[in-house]
């Protein structure tokens, strides 16, 4: 093997090693707590870095109107010499057939239309994307230079198909995490129901509701007030065995509850909470 051939073989192996490492890193990201937007941005950015492409797009299926671009990165102000309808139809076909394709952008241009001198003519590489149920929910698209060889096209398409598989892993990880959280929430809810029904005594039930609600809602303080037909009286405050009903804080909290119940509307207060009786009351 000549020195030139050895150098070429080394370069090819170096590129393969870099691609394998990128796939491992993105696989770890798919199994992390990264949001879908964070995951998509990382995937698209890495695709551009690894392939030197003009841009990368993520299409997602919509209930009506066909697929739409939800995430993109690459050359600022990227402009393609493609009719939007023809481009979208191609993506729709990829999603329907669930098969990756490679096609030059010129093939989608209407021959009777004028050529935009500012438009980029490129190779469109599109791979289907699946969710946890293995249903095709969109496609990943790479806008690559069209001057590359046929073997390079096939290599890029296989790599894009491999990266597209990671979206299914992200959905699997996060869907299962959500199912686990839902199961935990249901268990906590059943514990709450069990505790508040442990006694028929009103004072004991009120105390249980205040304390168990604090854990269920994951908040700092919960108060329980009883409506007597004209006003509310605070009966229990979480983590407080006893409190003075005559204190200003408790009386004001009762008035706050009375105002909410009288209006038959939930009361939500955001922003500055300084001076609110429900937050002034401390242990």
mmCIF file of C-alpha atoms in Angstrom:
data_model
loop_
_atom_site.group_PDB
_atom_site.id
_atom_site.type_symbol
_atom_site.label_atom_id
_atom_site.label_comp_id
_atom_site.label_asym_id
_atom_site.label_seq_id
_atom_site.Cartn_x
_atom_site.Cartn_y
_atom_site.Cartn_z
ATOM 1 C CA UNK A 1 0.000 0.000 0.000
ATOM 2 C CA UNK A 2 1.410 3.382 -1.018
ATOM 3 C CA UNK A 3 1.765 6.341 1.339
ATOM 4 C CA UNK A 4 -1.175 8.066 -0.393
ATOM 5 C CA UNK A 5 -3.413 5.047 -0.010
ATOM 6 C CA UNK A 6 -2.433 4.673 3.647
ATOM 7 C CA UNK A 7 -3.270 8.322 4.313
ATOM 8 C CA UNK A 8 -6.631 7.975 2.544
ATOM 9 C CA UNK A 9 -7.474 4.825 4.518
ATOM 10 C CA UNK A 10 -6.513 6.617 7.751
ATOM 11 C CA UNK A 11 -8.757 9.582 6.874
ATOM 12 C CA UNK A 12 -11.710 7.315 6.086
ATOM 13 C CA UNK A 13 -11.287 5.424 9.364
ATOM 14 C CA UNK A 14 -10.948 8.714 11.247
ATOM 15 C CA UNK A 15 -14.225 9.954 9.798
ATOM 16 C CA UNK A 16 -15.973 6.680 10.674
ATOM 17 C CA UNK A 17 -14.684 6.919 14.245
ATOM 18 C CA UNK A 18 -15.982 10.484 14.540
ATOM 19 C CA UNK A 19 -19.397 9.484 13.201
ATOM 20 C CA UNK A 20 -19.655 6.518 15.583
ATOM 21 C CA UNK A 21 -18.729 8.762 18.491
ATOM 22 C CA UNK A 22 -21.363 11.311 17.438
ATOM 23 C CA UNK A 23 -24.034 8.599 17.275
ATOM 24 C CA UNK A 24 -23.100 7.430 20.797
ATOM 25 C CA UNK A 25 -23.258 10.972 22.157
ATOM 26 C CA UNK A 26 -26.627 11.649 20.572
ATOM 27 C CA UNK A 27 -27.892 8.267 21.809
ATOM 28 C CA UNK A 28 -26.991 9.320 25.353
ATOM 29 C CA UNK A 29 -28.772 12.625 24.769
ATOM 30 C CA UNK A 30 -31.891 10.742 23.631
ATOM 31 C CA UNK A 31 -31.907 8.907 26.969
ATOM 32 C CA UNK A 32 -31.358 12.067 29.019
ATOM 33 C CA UNK A 33 -33.864 14.552 30.413
ATOM 34 C CA UNK A 34 -33.350 16.917 27.474
ATOM 35 C CA UNK A 35 -36.557 18.424 26.116
ATOM 36 C CA UNK A 36 -37.618 17.663 22.565
ATOM 37 C CA UNK A 37 -36.547 21.141 21.402
ATOM 38 C CA UNK A 38 -33.125 20.727 23.034
ATOM 39 C CA UNK A 39 -32.707 17.274 21.522
ATOM 40 C CA UNK A 40 -33.708 18.447 18.034
ATOM 41 C CA UNK A 41 -31.363 21.433 18.150
ATOM 42 C CA UNK A 42 -28.436 19.262 19.218
ATOM 43 C CA UNK A 43 -29.150 16.682 16.508
ATOM 44 C CA UNK A 44 -29.459 19.244 13.716
ATOM 45 C CA UNK A 45 -26.387 21.172 14.855
ATOM 46 C CA UNK A 46 -24.269 18.003 15.010
ATOM 47 C CA UNK A 47 -25.474 16.967 11.569
ATOM 48 C CA UNK A 48 -24.242 20.243 10.092
ATOM 49 C CA UNK A 49 -20.906 19.992 11.918
ATOM 50 C CA UNK A 50 -20.277 16.408 10.817
ATOM 51 C CA UNK A 51 -21.403 16.665 7.197
ATOM 52 C CA UNK A 52 -20.662 20.276 6.257
ATOM 53 C CA UNK A 53 -24.167 20.491 4.766
ATOM 54 C CA UNK A 54 -25.993 23.720 3.969
ATOM 55 C CA UNK A 55 -28.739 22.987 6.465
ATOM 56 C CA UNK A 56 -30.819 20.424 8.331
ATOM 57 C CA UNK A 57 -34.592 20.317 8.821
ATOM 58 C CA UNK A 58 -37.032 18.371 10.943
ATOM 59 C CA UNK A 59 -40.507 17.889 9.492
ATOM 60 C CA UNK A 60 -43.369 16.730 11.694
ATOM 61 C CA UNK A 61 -46.697 15.380 10.546
ATOM 62 C CA UNK A 62 -49.695 17.624 11.181
ATOM 63 C CA UNK A 63 -53.335 16.634 11.457
ATOM 64 C CA UNK A 64 -54.175 18.807 8.465
ATOM 65 C CA UNK A 65 -52.187 20.560 5.774
ATOM 66 C CA UNK A 66 -49.452 17.948 5.521
ATOM 67 C CA UNK A 67 -46.056 17.923 7.266
ATOM 68 C CA UNK A 68 -44.473 21.164 8.442
ATOM 69 C CA UNK A 69 -40.963 22.254 9.400
ATOM 70 C CA UNK A 70 -40.687 22.550 13.197
ATOM 71 C CA UNK A 71 -36.908 22.770 13.644
ATOM 72 C CA UNK A 72 -34.118 23.910 11.328
ATOM 73 C CA UNK A 73 -30.528 25.059 11.364
ATOM 74 C CA UNK A 74 -27.761 25.828 8.911
ATOM 75 C CA UNK A 75 -26.904 28.624 6.494
ATOM 76 C CA UNK A 76 -28.640 31.869 7.574
ATOM 77 C CA UNK A 77 -31.293 32.927 5.080
ATOM 78 C CA UNK A 78 -31.054 29.590 3.278
ATOM 79 C CA UNK A 79 -33.063 29.780 0.064
ATOM 80 C CA UNK A 80 -33.817 26.757 -2.099
ATOM 81 C CA UNK A 81 -34.838 26.754 -5.738
ATOM 82 C CA UNK A 82 -37.820 24.527 -4.943
ATOM 83 C CA UNK A 83 -41.530 25.134 -4.903
ATOM 84 C CA UNK A 84 -42.794 24.677 -1.353
ATOM 85 C CA UNK A 85 -45.616 22.416 -2.532
ATOM 86 C CA UNK A 86 -43.258 20.085 -4.423
ATOM 87 C CA UNK A 87 -40.891 19.956 -1.463
ATOM 88 C CA UNK A 88 -43.706 19.185 0.965
ATOM 89 C CA UNK A 89 -45.108 16.549 -1.399
ATOM 90 C CA UNK A 90 -41.708 14.831 -1.434
ATOM 91 C CA UNK A 91 -41.563 14.804 2.362
ATOM 92 C CA UNK A 92 -45.153 13.507 2.502
ATOM 93 C CA UNK A 93 -44.153 10.675 0.164
ATOM 94 C CA UNK A 94 -41.167 9.769 2.377
ATOM 95 C CA UNK A 95 -43.406 9.695 5.461
ATOM 96 C CA UNK A 96 -46.030 7.618 3.654
ATOM 97 C CA UNK A 97 -43.587 5.060 2.240
ATOM 98 C CA UNK A 98 -41.301 5.208 5.307
ATOM 99 C CA UNK A 99 -38.243 5.002 3.072
ATOM 100 C CA UNK A 100 -35.238 7.334 2.925
ATOM 101 C CA UNK A 101 -34.553 9.114 -0.389
ATOM 102 C CA UNK A 102 -31.853 11.243 -2.009
ATOM 103 C CA UNK A 103 -32.810 13.675 -4.762
ATOM 104 C CA UNK A 104 -31.333 16.838 -6.242
ATOM 105 C CA UNK A 105 -33.309 20.001 -5.640
ATOM 106 C CA UNK A 106 -33.345 20.786 -9.368
ATOM 107 C CA UNK A 107 -35.513 17.708 -9.942
ATOM 108 C CA UNK A 108 -38.309 19.329 -7.941
ATOM 109 C CA UNK A 109 -38.250 22.628 -9.770
ATOM 110 C CA UNK A 110 -40.957 23.463 -12.265
ATOM 111 C CA UNK A 111 -39.158 23.576 -15.641
ATOM 112 C CA UNK A 112 -41.336 26.485 -16.757
ATOM 113 C CA UNK A 113 -40.479 28.623 -13.717
ATOM 114 C CA UNK A 114 -37.667 31.149 -13.606
ATOM 115 C CA UNK A 115 -34.442 30.153 -11.887
ATOM 116 C CA UNK A 116 -33.713 32.217 -8.787
ATOM 117 C CA UNK A 117 -30.020 33.247 -9.000
ATOM 118 C CA UNK A 118 -29.816 33.501 -5.191
ATOM 119 C CA UNK A 119 -31.213 30.044 -4.552
ATOM 120 C CA UNK A 120 -28.988 27.171 -3.436
ATOM 121 C CA UNK A 121 -29.020 24.056 -5.592
ATOM 122 C CA UNK A 122 -28.342 21.058 -3.410
ATOM 123 C CA UNK A 123 -28.887 17.385 -2.722
ATOM 124 C CA UNK A 124 -31.898 16.619 -0.530
ATOM 125 C CA UNK A 125 -31.396 13.652 1.787
ATOM 126 C CA UNK A 126 -34.576 12.723 3.663
ATOM 127 C CA UNK A 127 -35.079 9.936 6.211
ATOM 128 C CA UNK A 128 -38.323 8.991 8.012
ATOM 129 C CA UNK A 129 -38.671 9.586 11.773
ATOM 130 C CA UNK A 130 -40.694 7.288 14.060
ATOM 131 C CA UNK A 131 -42.288 7.603 17.498
ATOM 132 C CA UNK A 132 -42.390 5.050 20.349
ATOM 133 C CA UNK A 133 -45.218 3.098 18.683
ATOM 134 C CA UNK A 134 -43.037 2.849 15.538
ATOM 135 C CA UNK A 135 -45.447 5.067 13.617
ATOM 136 C CA UNK A 136 -43.820 7.429 11.139
ATOM 137 C CA UNK A 137 -44.368 10.927 12.557
ATOM 138 C CA UNK A 138 -42.111 13.045 10.367
ATOM 139 C CA UNK A 139 -38.778 13.158 8.588
ATOM 140 C CA UNK A 140 -35.219 14.370 9.035
ATOM 141 C CA UNK A 141 -33.757 16.236 6.078
ATOM 142 C CA UNK A 142 -30.190 17.164 5.201
ATOM 143 C CA UNK A 143 -29.446 19.816 2.556
ATOM 144 C CA UNK A 144 -26.106 18.607 1.230
ATOM 145 C CA UNK A 145 -23.775 19.756 -1.544
ATOM 146 C CA UNK A 146 -24.798 18.064 -4.760
ATOM 147 C CA UNK A 147 -21.224 17.735 -6.115
ATOM 148 C CA UNK A 148 -20.437 14.758 -3.848
ATOM 149 C CA UNK A 149 -19.927 11.268 -5.319
ATOM 150 C CA UNK A 150 -22.587 8.572 -5.509
ATOM 151 C CA UNK A 151 -20.862 6.502 -2.833
ATOM 152 C CA UNK A 152 -20.754 9.565 -0.559
ATOM 153 C CA UNK A 153 -24.470 10.131 -1.157
ATOM 154 C CA UNK A 154 -25.253 6.583 -0.109
ATOM 155 C CA UNK A 155 -23.023 6.940 2.954
ATOM 156 C CA UNK A 156 -24.664 10.194 4.042
ATOM 157 C CA UNK A 157 -28.124 8.714 3.536
ATOM 158 C CA UNK A 158 -27.294 5.685 5.709
ATOM 159 C CA UNK A 159 -25.860 7.986 8.378
ATOM 160 C CA UNK A 160 -28.966 10.201 8.271
ATOM 161 C CA UNK A 161 -31.181 7.121 8.591
ATOM 162 C CA UNK A 162 -29.161 6.071 11.649
ATOM 163 C CA UNK A 163 -29.554 9.506 13.261
ATOM 164 C CA UNK A 164 -33.295 9.515 12.492
ATOM 165 C CA UNK A 165 -33.642 6.306 14.545
ATOM 166 C CA UNK A 166 -32.609 8.276 17.644
ATOM 167 C CA UNK A 167 -35.910 10.157 17.620
ATOM 168 C CA UNK A 168 -37.708 6.895 18.385
ATOM 169 C CA UNK A 169 -35.328 6.364 21.326
ATOM 170 C CA UNK A 170 -36.099 9.863 22.637
ATOM 171 C CA UNK A 171 -39.837 9.167 22.451
ATOM 172 C CA UNK A 172 -39.397 5.769 24.136
ATOM 173 C CA UNK A 173 -37.376 7.222 27.001
ATOM 174 C CA UNK A 174 -39.637 10.208 27.651
ATOM 175 C CA UNK A 175 -42.910 8.340 27.158
ATOM 176 C CA UNK A 176 -41.798 5.678 29.627
ATOM 177 C CA UNK A 177 -40.626 8.361 32.051
ATOM 178 C CA UNK A 178 -44.015 10.030 31.809
ATOM 179 C CA UNK A 179 -45.784 6.715 32.386
ATOM 180 C CA UNK A 180 -43.612 6.173 35.460
ATOM 181 C CA UNK A 181 -44.418 9.655 36.763
ATOM 182 C CA UNK A 182 -48.121 9.109 36.114
ATOM 183 C CA UNK A 183 -48.017 5.811 38.010
ATOM 184 C CA UNK A 184 -46.244 7.490 40.919
ATOM 185 C CA UNK A 185 -48.809 10.310 40.916
ATOM 186 C CA UNK A 186 -51.675 7.794 40.939
ATOM 187 C CA UNK A 187 -50.097 5.991 43.898
ATOM 188 C CA UNK A 188 -49.708 9.274 45.779
ATOM 189 C CA UNK A 189 -53.323 10.177 44.992
ATOM 190 C CA UNK A 190 -54.565 6.843 46.340
ATOM 191 C CA UNK A 191 -52.550 7.390 49.524
ATOM 192 C CA UNK A 192 -54.167 10.824 49.840
ATOM 193 C CA UNK A 193 -57.651 9.367 49.427
ATOM 194 C CA UNK A 194 -56.891 6.683 51.998
ATOM 195 C CA UNK A 195 -55.575 9.151 54.579
ATOM 196 C CA UNK A 196 -58.408 11.703 54.296
ATOM 197 C CA UNK A 197 -61.007 8.931 54.684
ATOM 198 C CA UNK A 198 -59.293 7.347 57.671
ATOM 199 C CA UNK A 199 -61.554 9.212 60.127
ATOM 200 C CA UNK A 200 -65.107 10.598 59.962
ATOM 201 C CA UNK A 201 -64.252 13.264 62.537
ATOM 202 C CA UNK A 202 -64.368 16.634 60.734
ATOM 203 C CA UNK A 203 -61.355 18.154 62.510
ATOM 204 C CA UNK A 204 -59.202 15.083 61.902
ATOM 205 C CA UNK A 205 -60.284 14.910 58.249
ATOM 206 C CA UNK A 206 -59.503 18.626 57.763
ATOM 207 C CA UNK A 207 -56.037 18.160 59.274
ATOM 208 C CA UNK A 208 -55.395 15.147 57.020
ATOM 209 C CA UNK A 209 -56.538 17.035 53.915
ATOM 210 C CA UNK A 210 -54.228 19.974 54.677
ATOM 211 C CA UNK A 211 -51.168 17.814 55.330
ATOM 212 C CA UNK A 212 -51.688 15.232 52.577
ATOM 213 C CA UNK A 213 -52.558 17.907 49.999
ATOM 214 C CA UNK A 214 -49.244 19.626 50.690
ATOM 215 C CA UNK A 215 -47.404 16.447 49.705
ATOM 216 C CA UNK A 216 -49.682 15.747 46.744
ATOM 217 C CA UNK A 217 -49.400 19.291 45.369
ATOM 218 C CA UNK A 218 -45.706 19.597 46.249
ATOM 219 C CA UNK A 219 -46.176 23.032 47.802
ATOM 220 C CA UNK A 220 -44.983 24.801 50.950
ATOM 221 C CA UNK A 221 -48.251 25.311 52.783
ATOM 222 C CA UNK A 222 -51.886 24.190 52.463
ATOM 223 C CA UNK A 223 -54.798 25.519 54.503
ATOM 224 C CA UNK A 224 -58.262 24.000 54.779
ATOM 225 C CA UNK A 225 -61.299 26.253 55.327
ATOM 226 C CA UNK A 226 -64.941 25.260 55.827
ATOM 227 C CA UNK A 227 -67.831 27.147 54.230
ATOM 228 C CA UNK A 228 -70.804 27.657 56.553
ATOM 229 C CA UNK A 229 -73.126 29.289 54.054
ATOM 230 C CA UNK A 230 -71.938 32.857 54.450
ATOM 231 C CA UNK A 231 -68.222 32.733 55.230
ATOM 232 C CA UNK A 232 -65.197 30.439 55.472
ATOM 233 C CA UNK A 233 -63.435 29.460 58.695
ATOM 234 C CA UNK A 234 -59.919 28.052 58.617
ATOM 235 C CA UNK A 235 -59.961 24.614 60.249
ATOM 236 C CA UNK A 236 -56.482 23.279 59.488
ATOM 237 C CA UNK A 237 -53.076 24.441 58.304
ATOM 238 C CA UNK A 238 -50.492 21.928 57.150
ATOM 239 C CA UNK A 239 -47.723 21.131 59.650
ATOM 240 C CA UNK A 240 -49.583 23.060 62.374
ATOM 241 C CA UNK A 241 -51.225 21.082 65.193
ATOM 242 C CA UNK A 242 -52.609 24.247 66.718
ATOM 243 C CA UNK A 243 -53.105 27.848 65.632
ATOM 244 C CA UNK A 244 -54.912 30.927 66.962
ATOM 245 C CA UNK A 245 -58.188 31.530 65.119
ATOM 246 C CA UNK A 246 -58.148 35.099 66.393
ATOM 247 C CA UNK A 247 -54.795 35.995 64.846
ATOM 248 C CA UNK A 248 -54.821 38.550 62.024
ATOM 249 C CA UNK A 249 -53.201 36.127 59.602
ATOM 250 C CA UNK A 250 -55.825 33.399 60.092
ATOM 251 C CA UNK A 251 -58.725 35.890 59.992
ATOM 252 C CA UNK A 252 -57.405 37.436 56.767
ATOM 253 C CA UNK A 253 -56.896 33.980 55.283
ATOM 254 C CA UNK A 254 -60.534 33.181 56.093
ATOM 255 C CA UNK A 255 -61.649 36.388 54.364
ATOM 256 C CA UNK A 256 -59.542 35.486 51.320
ATOM 257 C CA UNK A 257 -61.207 32.064 51.162
ATOM 258 C CA UNK A 258 -64.649 33.639 51.667
ATOM 259 C CA UNK A 259 -64.088 35.989 48.723
ATOM 260 C CA UNK A 260 -63.098 33.105 46.458
ATOM 261 C CA UNK A 261 -66.002 30.846 47.477
ATOM 262 C CA UNK A 262 -68.539 33.696 47.319
ATOM 263 C CA UNK A 263 -67.529 34.423 43.739
ATOM 264 C CA UNK A 264 -67.616 30.676 42.964
ATOM 265 C CA UNK A 265 -64.259 31.047 41.219
ATOM 266 C CA UNK A 266 -60.768 29.720 41.979
ATOM 267 C CA UNK A 267 -58.348 32.434 43.068
ATOM 268 C CA UNK A 268 -54.897 32.439 41.463
ATOM 269 C CA UNK A 269 -52.314 35.051 42.435
ATOM 270 C CA UNK A 270 -48.948 35.305 40.669
ATOM 271 C CA UNK A 271 -46.070 37.742 40.897
ATOM 272 C CA UNK A 272 -45.411 39.647 44.112
ATOM 273 C CA UNK A 273 -47.028 37.784 47.030
ATOM 274 C CA UNK A 274 -45.745 40.036 49.801
ATOM 275 C CA UNK A 275 -48.445 40.686 52.367
ATOM 276 C CA UNK A 276 -50.676 37.725 51.496
ATOM 277 C CA UNK A 277 -51.984 36.067 54.674
ATOM 278 C CA UNK A 278 -51.524 32.535 53.313
ATOM 279 C CA UNK A 279 -47.790 33.229 52.983
ATOM 280 C CA UNK A 280 -47.349 35.357 56.097
ATOM 281 C CA UNK A 281 -48.305 32.525 58.409
ATOM 282 C CA UNK A 282 -45.142 30.754 59.539
ATOM 283 C CA UNK A 283 -44.253 28.003 61.981
#
